[in-house]
mmCIF file of C-alpha atoms in Angstrom:
data_model
loop_
_atom_site.group_PDB
_atom_site.id
_atom_site.type_symbol
_atom_site.label_atom_id
_atom_site.label_comp_id
_atom_site.label_asym_id
_atom_site.label_seq_id
_atom_site.Cartn_x
_atom_site.Cartn_y
_atom_site.Cartn_z
ATOM 1 C CA MET X 176 -0.157 0.173 0.002
ATOM 2 C CA LEU X 177 1.059 3.541 -0.939
ATOM 3 C CA THR X 178 1.672 5.707 1.366
ATOM 4 C CA GLN X 179 1.258 9.376 1.828
ATOM 5 C CA SER X 180 4.675 9.828 2.464
ATOM 6 C CA ASP X 181 5.010 8.008 -1.085
ATOM 7 C CA TYR X 182 2.791 11.031 -3.115
ATOM 8 C CA ILE X 183 4.251 13.237 -1.455
ATOM 9 C CA PHE X 184 8.099 12.280 -3.114
ATOM 10 C CA LEU X 185 6.434 10.842 -6.250
ATOM 11 C CA THR X 186 4.216 14.096 -6.969
ATOM 12 C CA LYS X 187 7.217 16.292 -6.425
ATOM 13 C CA LEU X 188 9.800 14.681 -8.582
ATOM 14 C CA ASN X 189 7.505 15.680 -11.123
ATOM 15 C CA ILE X 190 7.565 12.016 -13.870
ATOM 16 C CA SER X 191 4.851 11.648 -16.358
ATOM 17 C CA LEU X 192 4.279 8.023 -17.601
ATOM 18 C CA ASN X 193 5.833 10.039 -21.151
ATOM 19 C CA ASN X 194 9.569 10.302 -19.101
ATOM 20 C CA ILE X 195 9.668 7.429 -18.308
ATOM 21 C CA LEU X 196 8.915 6.079 -21.506
ATOM 22 C CA VAL X 197 11.067 8.215 -22.835
ATOM 23 C CA PHE X 198 13.794 7.461 -20.936
ATOM 24 C CA ALA X 199 13.947 3.361 -21.452
ATOM 25 C CA ALA X 200 13.055 4.560 -25.915
ATOM 26 C CA VAL X 201 16.208 6.542 -25.682
ATOM 27 C CA MET X 202 18.268 3.861 -23.445
ATOM 28 C CA ASN X 203 16.823 0.958 -25.866
ATOM 29 C CA SER X 204 17.513 2.195 -28.367
ATOM 30 C CA GLY X 205 20.817 3.841 -28.084
ATOM 31 C CA GLY X 206 20.335 7.193 -29.286
ATOM 32 C CA LEU X 207 17.207 11.124 -29.905
ATOM 33 C CA LEU X 208 16.880 9.769 -33.371
ATOM 34 C CA PRO X 209 15.583 6.373 -32.687
ATOM 35 C CA ALA X 210 13.879 6.909 -29.753
ATOM 36 C CA SER X 211 12.357 9.461 -31.225
ATOM 37 C CA TYR X 212 10.171 6.981 -34.141
ATOM 38 C CA TYR X 213 9.896 4.297 -31.039
ATOM 39 C CA MET X 214 7.435 6.690 -29.426
ATOM 40 C CA ASN X 215 6.121 8.404 -32.546
ATOM 41 C CA CYS X 216 7.317 12.298 -31.692
ATOM 42 C CA SER X 217 9.974 14.732 -32.830
ATOM 43 C CA GLN X 218 14.059 14.248 -31.354
ATOM 44 C CA ALA X 219 13.675 18.065 -29.908
ATOM 45 C CA ALA X 220 9.683 16.499 -28.050
ATOM 46 C CA ILE X 221 12.168 12.943 -26.868
ATOM 47 C CA SER X 222 15.168 15.692 -26.357
ATOM 48 C CA VAL X 223 12.596 17.772 -23.252
ATOM 49 C CA SER X 224 11.498 15.451 -21.427
ATOM 50 C CA LEU X 225 14.756 13.039 -21.125
ATOM 51 C CA LYS X 226 15.959 16.438 -19.454
ATOM 52 C CA LYS X 227 13.386 17.028 -17.430
ATOM 53 C CA PHE X 228 13.479 13.015 -16.176
ATOM 54 C CA CYS X 229 17.453 13.924 -15.966
ATOM 55 C CA THR X 230 17.040 16.387 -13.668
ATOM 56 C CA CYS X 231 14.583 14.422 -10.969
ATOM 57 C CA PHE X 232 18.391 12.330 -10.136
ATOM 58 C CA PRO X 233 21.747 13.503 -8.818
ATOM 59 C CA SER X 234 23.760 11.437 -10.124
ATOM 60 C CA LYS X 235 24.469 12.379 -14.524
ATOM 61 C CA LEU X 236 22.727 9.116 -16.418
ATOM 62 C CA PHE X 237 24.752 10.678 -19.527
ATOM 63 C CA ASN X 238 27.829 11.426 -20.893
ATOM 64 C CA ARG X 239 28.257 13.634 -24.564
ATOM 65 C CA ASP X 240 30.513 11.708 -26.853
ATOM 66 C CA GLY X 241 29.452 15.180 -30.166
ATOM 67 C CA ARG X 242 26.262 14.568 -30.720
ATOM 68 C CA ARG X 243 26.056 11.011 -29.108
ATOM 69 C CA LEU X 244 24.134 10.177 -25.894
ATOM 70 C CA ILE X 245 26.170 7.132 -23.362
ATOM 71 C CA PRO X 246 24.978 6.173 -21.104
ATOM 72 C CA THR X 247 26.627 6.170 -17.180
ATOM 73 C CA PRO X 248 26.758 3.449 -15.333
ATOM 74 C CA GLU X 249 23.912 4.760 -13.235
ATOM 75 C CA ALA X 250 21.566 5.196 -15.748
ATOM 76 C CA ILE X 251 21.981 0.917 -17.618
ATOM 77 C CA ALA X 252 21.688 0.260 -13.291
ATOM 78 C CA LEU X 253 18.488 2.790 -13.115
ATOM 79 C CA TYR X 254 17.214 1.150 -16.602
ATOM 80 C CA GLU X 255 18.058 -3.207 -15.576
ATOM 81 C CA SER X 256 15.845 -2.051 -12.711
ATOM 82 C CA MET X 257 12.931 0.347 -14.460
ATOM 83 C CA ILE X 258 11.908 -3.038 -17.260
ATOM 84 C CA PRO X 259 10.585 -4.735 -15.364
ATOM 85 C CA VAL X 260 8.422 -2.766 -13.828
ATOM 86 C CA ILE X 261 7.295 -1.236 -16.685
ATOM 87 C CA LEU X 262 6.708 -4.789 -18.090
ATOM 88 C CA SER X 263 4.495 -5.132 -15.192
ATOM 89 C CA PHE X 264 2.511 -2.299 -15.369
ATOM 90 C CA ARG X 265 0.925 -2.730 -19.435
ATOM 91 C CA GLU X 266 0.525 -6.137 -18.233
ATOM 92 C CA VAL X 267 -2.223 -5.586 -15.267
ATOM 93 C CA LEU X 268 -3.304 -2.403 -17.574
ATOM 94 C CA GLU X 269 -3.383 -5.433 -20.342
ATOM 95 C CA TYR X 270 -5.318 -7.675 -17.825
ATOM 96 C CA ASP X 271 -7.459 -5.160 -16.606
ATOM 97 C CA ILE X 272 -8.536 -3.602 -19.831
ATOM 98 C CA ASP X 273 -9.036 -7.015 -21.039
ATOM 99 C CA ASN X 274 -11.168 -8.077 -18.034
ATOM 100 C CA LEU X 275 -13.370 -5.123 -18.404
ATOM 101 C CA GLY X 276 -14.384 -6.071 -21.104
ATOM 102 C CA ASN X 277 -15.244 -9.332 -20.461
ATOM 103 C CA THR X 278 -17.200 -8.067 -17.501
ATOM 104 C CA GLU X 279 -19.537 -5.985 -19.571
ATOM 105 C CA LYS X 280 -19.590 -8.787 -21.897
ATOM 106 C CA ASN X 281 -21.154 -11.015 -19.309
ATOM 107 C CA ILE X 282 -22.891 -8.648 -18.024
ATOM 108 C CA ALA X 283 -24.817 -7.551 -21.239
ATOM 109 C CA THR X 284 -25.487 -11.122 -22.410
ATOM 110 C CA SER X 285 -27.153 -11.902 -18.609
ATOM 111 C CA ASN X 286 -29.391 -8.865 -18.358
#
């Protein structure tokens, strides 16, 4: 169960699910441009969202090598710990949506 302090902490971070997914897309694809294809948005939007995400952490998450972003060990560890959470969140949403549809069908057929 989440406590009030959990909500306060998470609210202060001001990270949206989109920011988390952008970070994951950049890590997964290796750059801003490929991530923009994953997320179906502009490279500029990816950049803004990634900057917002990165400001929430005290450790530097990327180093620049010319135009390339190189993930730091902290970014890699964060990404690896986030993937199971993101996948679990997706499974929960899919399960609930599927069951909601089945429940509505069951209610409609029982009337």
